[in-house]
Amino acid sequence: MSGSLAPADEAGIAAAVLAAAAAGEPLAIEGNGSKAGLLRPVQAARGLSTRGLTGITLYKPAELVLSARAGTPIPQIEAALAEHGQHLIAEPPDTRAVFGSDLPATLGGIVATNLSGPRRIAWGSMRDHVLGVRFVNGQGEVLRSGGRVLKNVTGLDLCKLLAGSHGTLGIMTEITLKVLPAPEASATVAVPVADLAEGVRVLSAGLGSPFGVSGAAVLPEGYEALRGPVALLRIEDFIPSVAYRCGRLAAEFPGAILIEEAASRALWRAIRDLGPLGAAPGEAIWRLSARPSAGAGLAACLGGRALLDWGGGLVWLAAEASEANHRRVMAAAEAASASFTLFRAPDALRAAVPVINAEAAPLAAIAARIKAALDPGLLFNPGRMRAGG
Amino acid sequence: MIRQPDPKPEVLARAPEIVAALRAIVPDGPLGHGVISDARRLKPYETDGLAAYRQPPLAVVLPTTTEQVAALLAYCNRMGVRVVPRGAGTSLSGGALPLADAVVIGMMRMNQILEIDYADRFAVVQAGVTNIGITKAVEAAGFFYAPDPSSQLACMIGGNVMMNSGGAHCLKYGVTANNLLGLTFVSIEGEVIKIGGDHPDAAGLDWLGLITGSEGQLGLVTEVTVRILRGPEGARAMLAAFDGNEVAGQAVDAIIGSGIIPVALEFMDRPAIHACEAFAHAGYPLDAEAMLIIEVEGSVAEQDDMLARIRDICAQFNPISMKVAESAEQSAAIWKGRKGAFGAVGRISPDYLCMDGTIPTSQLPFTLRRIGEMSADYGLQVANIFHAGDGNLHPLIMFDANDADSFVRAEKFGADILRLCVEVGGCLTGEHGVGVEKRDLMGVQFTARELDQQRALKTAFDPQWLLNPSKVFPLDGLPASASMPMAAE
């Protein structure tokens, strides 16, 4: 890339897009670039960053609504919410350690990648809480979708289309989120299990209980004094409810121990950020989403390290970054009707292989027309999600 | 009155040939006629929940398989025939209103539950299964399907997907879009496409999110994979009555501000309280200006704890009265009035329009004051029911359908309320959809270019604009490919 632009405002982003359109030069769209290693390397002459667009523009705690410019760092938003006892519902991960980035993720980057943490299983994904966006399309037009109210079905939902589109359809400049009160207490019931499959059965029993489990993961290699795989069920609520519900859950599982408050919070932050996966610096990381009962089987497909979240349905794998390993993951995903993402890998590997599932041909045709409708000059993040797309 | 596009003369001229082709795709079977085309039998399909508008279609087809739906759409696409999808026909925005040259594809015969998996917590159902039918199928195991629109006894999951339906309990559990995992989607070309799966957050573009709430503009849905949830140990409701809308609104803010998210938080104004009480004898306080119904979940002890916290909060706003249900029966009595609200209003007024806008909750007192002023100006009564936690307002405007002027005033009044919703920072529709009802107001919320962008997305799915045309988008400004000429007014 011959340089990266970081305009200070939305008009600057629009102007940069118009200039790129006039020059016919594609753009690598990013926030802080903290997840530049995700999916495929972008083939673009220049970078265009939203990191200059910062600041919370609206926050109404009683209305559960927060708007911020796309370049606002996530920690700044979390801090503002914490002042009012609220939090980001989807618990998005801090991927600095995974991608070796010094800079934190921006709001735009987290929404564009639709990354959600453990709470997703109970409370929904990042995209579920996007109420409205302002964005710049490939013709340099500033457009809006959604709004700043919690319920809104007016017109086609471009918010969801843009969330998870990895900057390939439009550049979000401002995002409005639904937020919620942060729970008063957090605690975790930890259950030693024989293997991952038994762990998933424990998670399934926990999620099938009436106690409102808000995190359900299997640690592959123990927790403190507990050896071997450990199934974890988190309860977040008011203090009396957490005590009562954890007690009821623990009674269901022999050998269960309780992990309380600070330790519980730290544990789930670590799971959110893939700490327990223990991926070595040079290893590749895969992310699979499947029906939970397929999780243990998928976790074994490489014989390497695995971390199960979302009741067993979110499978993280770490192993040698080789095309052979990737083909194994793809085959296992295919067999289990799972969704796969090559989450982290050296550039050479992620440029050489499909990093996400192929789209059925009729859907790919619609996708090409959608791309043409939003980004007719094919300027935004070429090659990010799929080769040639 | 809402204008509709002219029928395509070339389609009307070929009606017998089209009906014969449809019959070849969906023959008569044990469930009855596959295709309906005689005027008498078309009658039930000429309108939906927006009963002020009626138009018999060219024909109604009642497929029983995804393959038939695919063949129907491929045929209509080839012949340039417009298609109007229909579930139970409960849309309050006219989402299923036919056109004279359109084929209505009714999904009610695709009403099978295909798979239930409690361990992985999902169910696969056909589009014509009713909303309540999903919960009924899983409740013996303690599970439920969360979104609960008021029409849930009748409305079908396919229609819920197309309108992204909500309900009283979506403050905690989210709307339809938040409770879906996958779809079987049929494009206008007749391609059967699996969207998502039995797991969340498939990699790639969020087709599930784009299709949900698309009001039949992008394609048809024949099967739906929904998330099913284990229900709580129990739930209980309380009433709090106040002597003004303002203080009731402040109580709502204080409850949310305290960190409590009740599973439901409903607001009724004085006319709504009186209408519902006369109908349901639920023991509502007739001296109140505003009333909240607040429901919490959990064990009995948890319910007690939460209701005590909420009672303490409400006590700070000089309530006229508060009543905490002591049992499930008392809870049901509290809900009976609210759930019967539409019927209750129907008893005091021959006809009503049920509006559906969303506002920032802080704007409630101002919005209700303005609605009260408009009510006086238009000479029409209005009762307001409000999903207070999420700002979704349902004014019920009472009118007399036998008095043409009364209906015209009611429509104008409704449009003014929705403009007001947008003005104070809200939107035109929270859960009923745009349909034909709010189509011509879209320019109040969106710029011309924003509408063009949305239209371009529709065109990407439906290049000829055959799918549920004349809904959602104002007729002025349609792309030339939509081929929707209109006679001058």
mmCIF file of C-alpha atoms in Angstrom, chain B residues 64-358:
data_model
loop_
_atom_site.group_PDB
_atom_site.id
_atom_site.type_symbol
_atom_site.label_atom_id
_atom_site.label_comp_id
_atom_site.label_asym_id
_atom_site.label_seq_id
_atom_site.Cartn_x
_atom_site.Cartn_y
_atom_site.Cartn_z
ATOM 1 C CA THR B 64 -47.380 -27.924 0.248
ATOM 2 C CA THR B 65 -43.693 -28.269 -0.597
ATOM 3 C CA THR B 66 -40.624 -26.096 -1.102
ATOM 4 C CA GLU B 67 -40.282 -27.573 -4.593
ATOM 5 C CA GLN B 68 -43.750 -26.306 -5.504
ATOM 6 C CA VAL B 69 -42.893 -22.842 -4.189
ATOM 7 C CA ALA B 70 -39.718 -22.882 -6.274
ATOM 8 C CA ALA B 71 -41.623 -23.949 -9.400
ATOM 9 C CA LEU B 72 -44.290 -21.286 -8.787
ATOM 10 C CA LEU B 73 -41.739 -18.509 -8.429
ATOM 11 C CA ALA B 74 -39.747 -19.661 -11.451
ATOM 12 C CA TYR B 75 -42.953 -19.672 -13.501
ATOM 13 C CA CYS B 76 -44.072 -16.233 -12.298
ATOM 14 C CA ASN B 77 -40.606 -14.835 -12.948
ATOM 15 C CA ARG B 78 -40.616 -16.237 -16.473
ATOM 16 C CA MET B 79 -44.098 -14.865 -17.190
ATOM 17 C CA GLY B 80 -43.605 -11.509 -15.436
ATOM 18 C CA VAL B 81 -46.423 -12.251 -12.973
ATOM 19 C CA ARG B 82 -46.448 -10.432 -9.639
ATOM 20 C CA VAL B 83 -46.406 -12.480 -6.443
ATOM 21 C CA VAL B 84 -47.856 -11.633 -3.028
ATOM 22 C CA PRO B 85 -46.751 -13.978 -0.230
ATOM 23 C CA ARG B 86 -49.240 -14.631 2.541
ATOM 24 C CA GLY B 87 -49.121 -16.385 5.896
ATOM 25 C CA ALA B 88 -52.175 -16.117 8.120
ATOM 26 C CA GLY B 89 -53.084 -12.683 6.750
ATOM 27 C CA THR B 90 -52.761 -10.946 10.122
ATOM 28 C CA SER B 91 -50.560 -8.081 8.886
ATOM 29 C CA LEU B 92 -51.739 -4.758 10.283
ATOM 30 C CA SER B 93 -49.805 -2.843 7.620
ATOM 31 C CA GLY B 94 -51.353 -4.503 4.581
ATOM 32 C CA GLY B 95 -48.281 -6.646 3.922
ATOM 33 C CA ALA B 96 -50.422 -9.347 2.307
ATOM 34 C CA LEU B 97 -52.821 -7.061 0.404
ATOM 35 C CA PRO B 98 -53.172 -8.543 -3.117
ATOM 36 C CA LEU B 99 -52.968 -6.809 -6.482
ATOM 37 C CA ALA B 100 -55.481 -7.575 -9.229
ATOM 38 C CA ASP B 101 -52.823 -9.131 -11.464
ATOM 39 C CA ALA B 102 -50.919 -10.923 -8.689
ATOM 40 C CA VAL B 103 -50.743 -14.527 -7.620
ATOM 41 C CA VAL B 104 -51.034 -14.901 -3.858
ATOM 42 C CA ILE B 105 -48.849 -17.717 -2.549
ATOM 43 C CA GLY B 106 -50.470 -18.819 0.702
ATOM 44 C CA MET B 107 -48.185 -20.768 3.024
ATOM 45 C CA MET B 108 -50.784 -22.159 5.426
ATOM 46 C CA ARG B 109 -50.556 -25.733 4.160
ATOM 47 C CA MET B 110 -46.848 -25.875 4.924
ATOM 48 C CA ASN B 111 -47.568 -26.290 8.623
ATOM 49 C CA GLN B 112 -45.314 -29.147 9.721
ATOM 50 C CA ILE B 113 -42.770 -29.105 12.523
ATOM 51 C CA LEU B 114 -39.820 -30.898 10.945
ATOM 52 C CA GLU B 115 -37.300 -31.252 13.761
ATOM 53 C CA ILE B 116 -36.953 -30.386 17.430
ATOM 54 C CA ASP B 117 -33.568 -30.679 19.125
ATOM 55 C CA TYR B 118 -33.542 -29.868 22.828
ATOM 56 C CA ALA B 119 -29.853 -30.649 23.351
ATOM 57 C CA ASP B 120 -28.873 -28.140 20.660
ATOM 58 C CA ARG B 121 -31.882 -25.912 21.374
ATOM 59 C CA PHE B 122 -33.379 -25.363 17.924
ATOM 60 C CA ALA B 123 -36.482 -26.332 15.985
ATOM 61 C CA VAL B 124 -36.974 -26.538 12.220
ATOM 62 C CA VAL B 125 -40.506 -25.664 11.171
ATOM 63 C CA GLN B 126 -42.309 -24.928 7.928
ATOM 64 C CA ALA B 127 -43.317 -21.342 7.254
ATOM 65 C CA GLY B 128 -47.018 -21.957 7.873
ATOM 66 C CA VAL B 129 -46.605 -23.128 11.477
ATOM 67 C CA THR B 130 -48.216 -20.620 13.816
ATOM 68 C CA ASN B 131 -46.091 -18.660 16.242
ATOM 69 C CA ILE B 132 -47.828 -20.272 19.229
ATOM 70 C CA GLY B 133 -47.550 -23.663 17.497
ATOM 71 C CA ILE B 134 -43.784 -23.655 18.027
ATOM 72 C CA THR B 135 -44.103 -22.978 21.749
ATOM 73 C CA LYS B 136 -46.904 -25.562 22.038
ATOM 74 C CA ALA B 137 -44.648 -28.161 20.433
ATOM 75 C CA VAL B 138 -41.812 -27.632 22.912
ATOM 76 C CA GLU B 139 -43.483 -26.469 26.129
ATOM 77 C CA ALA B 140 -43.896 -29.965 27.569
ATOM 78 C CA ALA B 141 -40.104 -30.051 27.762
ATOM 79 C CA GLY B 142 -40.058 -26.632 29.440
ATOM 80 C CA PHE B 143 -38.963 -24.736 26.326
ATOM 81 C CA PHE B 144 -40.525 -21.857 24.403
ATOM 82 C CA TYR B 145 -40.069 -19.700 21.303
ATOM 83 C CA ALA B 146 -39.551 -16.163 22.567
ATOM 84 C CA PRO B 147 -41.109 -13.570 20.209
ATOM 85 C CA ASP B 148 -44.794 -13.259 21.090
ATOM 86 C CA PRO B 149 -46.759 -10.908 18.834
ATOM 87 C CA SER B 150 -50.332 -10.251 19.991
ATOM 88 C CA SER B 151 -51.601 -12.246 17.003
ATOM 89 C CA GLN B 152 -49.534 -15.280 18.007
ATOM 90 C CA LEU B 153 -52.480 -17.678 18.019
ATOM 91 C CA ALA B 154 -52.961 -17.095 14.295
ATOM 92 C CA CYS B 155 -49.858 -15.536 12.780
ATOM 93 C CA MET B 156 -47.330 -17.795 11.090
ATOM 94 C CA ILE B 157 -43.595 -17.989 11.547
ATOM 95 C CA GLY B 158 -42.980 -17.257 7.853
ATOM 96 C CA GLY B 159 -44.858 -13.986 8.242
ATOM 97 C CA ASN B 160 -43.007 -13.290 11.501
ATOM 98 C CA VAL B 161 -39.709 -13.654 9.624
ATOM 99 C CA MET B 162 -40.858 -11.386 6.809
ATOM 100 C CA MET B 163 -42.048 -8.669 9.219
ATOM 101 C CA ASN B 164 -39.413 -9.247 11.937
ATOM 102 C CA SER B 165 -42.233 -9.425 14.466
ATOM 103 C CA GLY B 166 -41.803 -8.444 18.085
ATOM 104 C CA GLY B 167 -44.141 -8.750 21.043
ATOM 105 C CA ALA B 168 -44.505 -7.790 24.677
ATOM 106 C CA HIS B 169 -41.553 -9.887 25.825
ATOM 107 C CA CYS B 170 -38.906 -8.750 23.357
ATOM 108 C CA LEU B 171 -37.408 -6.267 25.810
ATOM 109 C CA LYS B 172 -35.575 -9.229 27.314
ATOM 110 C CA TYR B 173 -35.606 -11.854 24.575
ATOM 111 C CA GLY B 174 -35.297 -9.804 21.399
ATOM 112 C CA VAL B 175 -37.413 -9.771 18.254
ATOM 113 C CA THR B 176 -37.665 -12.410 15.521
ATOM 114 C CA ALA B 177 -34.286 -11.526 13.989
ATOM 115 C CA ASN B 178 -32.576 -12.265 17.301
ATOM 116 C CA ASN B 179 -34.160 -15.709 17.544
ATOM 117 C CA LEU B 180 -33.428 -17.204 14.126
ATOM 118 C CA LEU B 181 -30.630 -19.518 13.063
ATOM 119 C CA GLY B 182 -31.493 -20.454 9.498
ATOM 120 C CA LEU B 183 -33.969 -20.290 6.625
ATOM 121 C CA THR B 184 -34.877 -22.168 3.502
ATOM 122 C CA PHE B 185 -35.202 -19.285 1.091
ATOM 123 C CA VAL B 186 -36.595 -19.404 -2.440
ATOM 124 C CA SER B 187 -35.489 -16.718 -4.863
ATOM 125 C CA ILE B 188 -37.720 -15.286 -7.579
ATOM 126 C CA GLU B 189 -35.729 -17.378 -10.052
ATOM 127 C CA GLY B 190 -36.940 -20.454 -8.163
ATOM 128 C CA GLU B 191 -33.584 -21.284 -6.614
ATOM 129 C CA VAL B 192 -33.819 -22.990 -3.209
ATOM 130 C CA ILE B 193 -31.116 -21.527 -0.969
ATOM 131 C CA LYS B 194 -30.161 -22.570 2.556
ATOM 132 C CA ILE B 195 -29.395 -19.490 4.650
ATOM 133 C CA GLY B 196 -27.580 -19.836 7.989
ATOM 134 C CA GLY B 197 -28.029 -23.246 9.568
ATOM 135 C CA ASP B 198 -28.701 -24.808 12.935
ATOM 136 C CA HIS B 199 -25.998 -22.663 14.543
ATOM 137 C CA PRO B 200 -25.555 -18.891 14.936
ATOM 138 C CA ASP B 201 -23.349 -16.440 13.065
ATOM 139 C CA ALA B 202 -22.495 -18.278 9.862
ATOM 140 C CA ALA B 203 -19.419 -16.801 8.183
ATOM 141 C CA GLY B 204 -20.042 -14.545 5.195
ATOM 142 C CA LEU B 205 -22.624 -11.840 4.628
ATOM 143 C CA ASP B 206 -25.570 -11.748 7.019
ATOM 144 C CA TRP B 207 -28.261 -12.899 4.618
ATOM 145 C CA LEU B 208 -30.403 -13.973 7.557
ATOM 146 C CA GLY B 209 -30.390 -10.421 8.903
ATOM 147 C CA LEU B 210 -31.149 -8.856 5.538
ATOM 148 C CA ILE B 211 -34.021 -11.208 4.678
ATOM 149 C CA THR B 212 -35.624 -10.949 8.124
ATOM 150 C CA GLY B 213 -38.021 -8.024 8.058
ATOM 151 C CA SER B 214 -37.811 -7.658 4.270
ATOM 152 C CA GLU B 215 -41.619 -7.879 3.913
ATOM 153 C CA GLY B 216 -41.573 -10.336 1.034
ATOM 154 C CA GLN B 217 -39.467 -8.023 -1.132
ATOM 155 C CA LEU B 218 -36.521 -10.383 -1.586
ATOM 156 C CA GLY B 219 -37.927 -13.892 -1.851
ATOM 157 C CA LEU B 220 -40.079 -16.450 -0.048
ATOM 158 C CA VAL B 221 -39.251 -18.460 3.047
ATOM 159 C CA THR B 222 -40.515 -22.040 3.287
ATOM 160 C CA GLU B 223 -38.670 -23.364 6.343
ATOM 161 C CA VAL B 224 -37.347 -21.616 9.422
ATOM 162 C CA THR B 225 -34.822 -22.781 12.010
ATOM 163 C CA VAL B 226 -35.557 -21.011 15.287
ATOM 164 C CA ARG B 227 -33.737 -20.883 18.569
ATOM 165 C CA ILE B 228 -35.812 -22.402 21.352
ATOM 166 C CA LEU B 229 -35.141 -21.384 24.940
ATOM 167 C CA ARG B 230 -35.688 -23.074 28.247
ATOM 168 C CA GLY B 231 -38.328 -21.122 30.133
ATOM 169 C CA PRO B 232 -37.695 -19.587 33.543
ATOM 170 C CA GLU B 233 -38.862 -21.213 36.786
ATOM 171 C CA GLY B 234 -41.791 -18.848 36.868
ATOM 172 C CA ALA B 235 -42.996 -15.333 36.102
ATOM 173 C CA ARG B 236 -45.200 -12.825 37.872
ATOM 174 C CA ALA B 237 -46.603 -9.404 37.082
ATOM 175 C CA MET B 238 -47.462 -6.263 39.003
ATOM 176 C CA LEU B 239 -49.497 -3.158 38.268
ATOM 177 C CA ALA B 240 -48.518 0.381 39.136
ATOM 178 C CA ALA B 241 -50.944 3.233 38.517
ATOM 179 C CA PHE B 242 -49.978 6.903 38.299
ATOM 180 C CA ASP B 243 -51.810 10.196 38.021
ATOM 181 C CA GLY B 244 -49.904 11.362 34.945
ATOM 182 C CA ASN B 245 -48.103 10.068 31.876
ATOM 183 C CA GLU B 246 -45.032 12.042 32.875
ATOM 184 C CA VAL B 247 -44.483 10.365 36.240
ATOM 185 C CA ALA B 248 -45.256 6.943 34.784
ATOM 186 C CA GLY B 249 -42.575 7.596 32.174
ATOM 187 C CA GLN B 250 -40.164 8.661 34.906
ATOM 188 C CA ALA B 251 -40.883 5.427 36.771
ATOM 189 C CA VAL B 252 -40.001 3.455 33.615
ATOM 190 C CA ASP B 253 -36.696 5.326 33.328
ATOM 191 C CA ALA B 254 -35.949 4.716 37.000
ATOM 192 C CA ILE B 255 -36.613 0.979 36.726
ATOM 193 C CA ILE B 256 -34.305 0.611 33.719
ATOM 194 C CA GLY B 257 -31.776 2.948 35.333
ATOM 195 C CA SER B 258 -31.647 0.716 38.409
ATOM 196 C CA GLY B 259 -30.258 -2.126 36.341
ATOM 197 C CA ILE B 260 -33.467 -4.161 36.224
ATOM 198 C CA ILE B 261 -34.630 -5.345 32.817
ATOM 199 C CA PRO B 262 -38.121 -6.711 33.406
ATOM 200 C CA VAL B 263 -39.202 -9.363 30.942
ATOM 201 C CA ALA B 264 -42.092 -7.063 30.000
ATOM 202 C CA LEU B 265 -42.818 -3.421 30.766
ATOM 203 C CA GLU B 266 -46.135 -2.237 29.320
ATOM 204 C CA PHE B 267 -47.712 1.190 29.560
ATOM 205 C CA MET B 268 -51.394 2.041 29.068
ATOM 206 C CA ASP B 269 -52.951 5.483 29.085
ATOM 207 C CA ARG B 270 -56.323 6.396 30.570
ATOM 208 C CA PRO B 271 -58.505 5.548 27.528
ATOM 209 C CA ALA B 272 -56.716 2.210 27.135
ATOM 210 C CA ILE B 273 -57.154 1.380 30.830
ATOM 211 C CA HIS B 274 -60.879 2.125 30.660
ATOM 212 C CA ALA B 275 -61.439 0.185 27.451
ATOM 213 C CA CYS B 276 -59.557 -2.848 28.734
ATOM 214 C CA GLU B 277 -61.196 -2.815 32.158
ATOM 215 C CA ALA B 278 -64.696 -2.669 30.679
ATOM 216 C CA PHE B 279 -63.811 -5.672 28.532
ATOM 217 C CA ALA B 280 -61.697 -7.861 30.814
ATOM 218 C CA HIS B 281 -62.654 -6.817 34.387
ATOM 219 C CA ALA B 282 -59.004 -7.177 35.273
ATOM 220 C CA GLY B 283 -59.239 -4.848 38.270
ATOM 221 C CA TYR B 284 -57.447 -1.966 36.554
ATOM 222 C CA PRO B 285 -57.450 1.358 38.438
ATOM 223 C CA LEU B 286 -60.013 3.585 36.699
ATOM 224 C CA ASP B 287 -58.803 6.695 38.529
ATOM 225 C CA ALA B 288 -55.343 6.469 36.950
ATOM 226 C CA GLU B 289 -53.989 8.528 34.066
ATOM 227 C CA ALA B 290 -51.379 5.882 33.273
ATOM 228 C CA MET B 291 -50.636 2.357 34.297
ATOM 229 C CA LEU B 292 -47.643 0.062 34.029
ATOM 230 C CA ILE B 293 -47.685 -3.729 33.818
ATOM 231 C CA ILE B 294 -44.306 -5.041 34.886
ATOM 232 C CA GLU B 295 -43.364 -8.717 34.698
ATOM 233 C CA VAL B 296 -40.332 -10.433 36.213
ATOM 234 C CA GLU B 297 -39.043 -14.002 36.012
ATOM 235 C CA GLY B 298 -37.292 -16.546 38.192
ATOM 236 C CA SER B 299 -37.951 -18.577 41.305
ATOM 237 C CA VAL B 300 -40.650 -17.344 43.681
ATOM 238 C CA ALA B 301 -37.979 -15.843 45.954
ATOM 239 C CA GLU B 302 -36.307 -14.116 42.993
ATOM 240 C CA GLN B 303 -39.658 -12.769 41.827
ATOM 241 C CA ASP B 304 -40.356 -11.458 45.341
ATOM 242 C CA ASP B 305 -36.966 -9.776 45.492
ATOM 243 C CA MET B 306 -37.319 -8.168 42.057
ATOM 244 C CA LEU B 307 -40.917 -7.056 42.572
ATOM 245 C CA ALA B 308 -39.946 -5.519 45.922
ATOM 246 C CA ARG B 309 -37.186 -3.521 44.212
ATOM 247 C CA ILE B 310 -39.589 -2.350 41.509
ATOM 248 C CA ARG B 311 -42.269 -1.464 44.056
ATOM 249 C CA ASP B 312 -39.730 0.652 45.957
ATOM 250 C CA ILE B 313 -38.789 2.455 42.755
ATOM 251 C CA CYS B 314 -42.399 3.078 41.731
ATOM 252 C CA ALA B 315 -43.147 4.342 45.253
ATOM 253 C CA GLN B 316 -40.878 7.320 44.566
ATOM 254 C CA PHE B 317 -43.276 8.562 41.874
ATOM 255 C CA ASN B 318 -46.440 8.950 43.974
ATOM 256 C CA PRO B 319 -48.337 6.005 42.572
ATOM 257 C CA ILE B 320 -52.110 6.007 43.011
ATOM 258 C CA SER B 321 -51.984 2.290 43.606
ATOM 259 C CA MET B 322 -49.788 -0.751 43.153
ATOM 260 C CA LYS B 323 -50.824 -4.349 42.995
ATOM 261 C CA VAL B 324 -48.394 -7.247 43.006
ATOM 262 C CA ALA B 325 -49.816 -10.530 41.784
ATOM 263 C CA GLU B 326 -49.726 -13.140 44.542
ATOM 264 C CA SER B 327 -50.144 -16.053 42.164
ATOM 265 C CA ALA B 328 -49.938 -17.119 38.548
ATOM 266 C CA GLU B 329 -53.726 -16.639 38.364
ATOM 267 C CA GLN B 330 -53.494 -13.040 39.510
ATOM 268 C CA SER B 331 -50.707 -12.474 36.981
ATOM 269 C CA ALA B 332 -52.893 -13.880 34.245
ATOM 270 C CA ALA B 333 -55.699 -11.530 35.312
ATOM 271 C CA ILE B 334 -53.356 -8.538 35.045
ATOM 272 C CA TRP B 335 -52.308 -9.625 31.552
ATOM 273 C CA LYS B 336 -55.846 -10.449 30.461
ATOM 274 C CA GLY B 337 -56.754 -6.811 30.028
ATOM 275 C CA ARG B 338 -53.595 -5.948 28.111
ATOM 276 C CA LYS B 339 -53.757 -8.958 25.836
ATOM 277 C CA GLY B 340 -57.393 -8.214 25.083
ATOM 278 C CA ALA B 341 -56.700 -4.554 24.356
ATOM 279 C CA PHE B 342 -57.493 -4.697 20.657
ATOM 280 C CA GLY B 343 -60.759 -6.533 21.260
ATOM 281 C CA ALA B 344 -61.576 -4.112 24.047
ATOM 282 C CA VAL B 345 -61.145 -1.086 21.826
ATOM 283 C CA GLY B 346 -63.142 -2.880 19.150
ATOM 284 C CA ARG B 347 -66.063 -2.993 21.587
ATOM 285 C CA ILE B 348 -66.175 0.735 22.181
ATOM 286 C CA SER B 349 -65.530 1.743 18.580
ATOM 287 C CA PRO B 350 -66.855 0.074 15.449
ATOM 288 C CA ASP B 351 -63.442 0.343 13.788
ATOM 289 C CA TYR B 352 -59.938 1.335 14.738
ATOM 290 C CA LEU B 353 -56.512 1.713 13.183
ATOM 291 C CA CYS B 354 -53.679 0.187 15.194
ATOM 292 C CA MET B 355 -50.610 2.351 14.682
ATOM 293 C CA ASP B 356 -47.054 1.231 15.419
ATOM 294 C CA GLY B 357 -44.253 3.745 15.787
ATOM 295 C CA THR B 358 -41.205 3.794 18.021
#
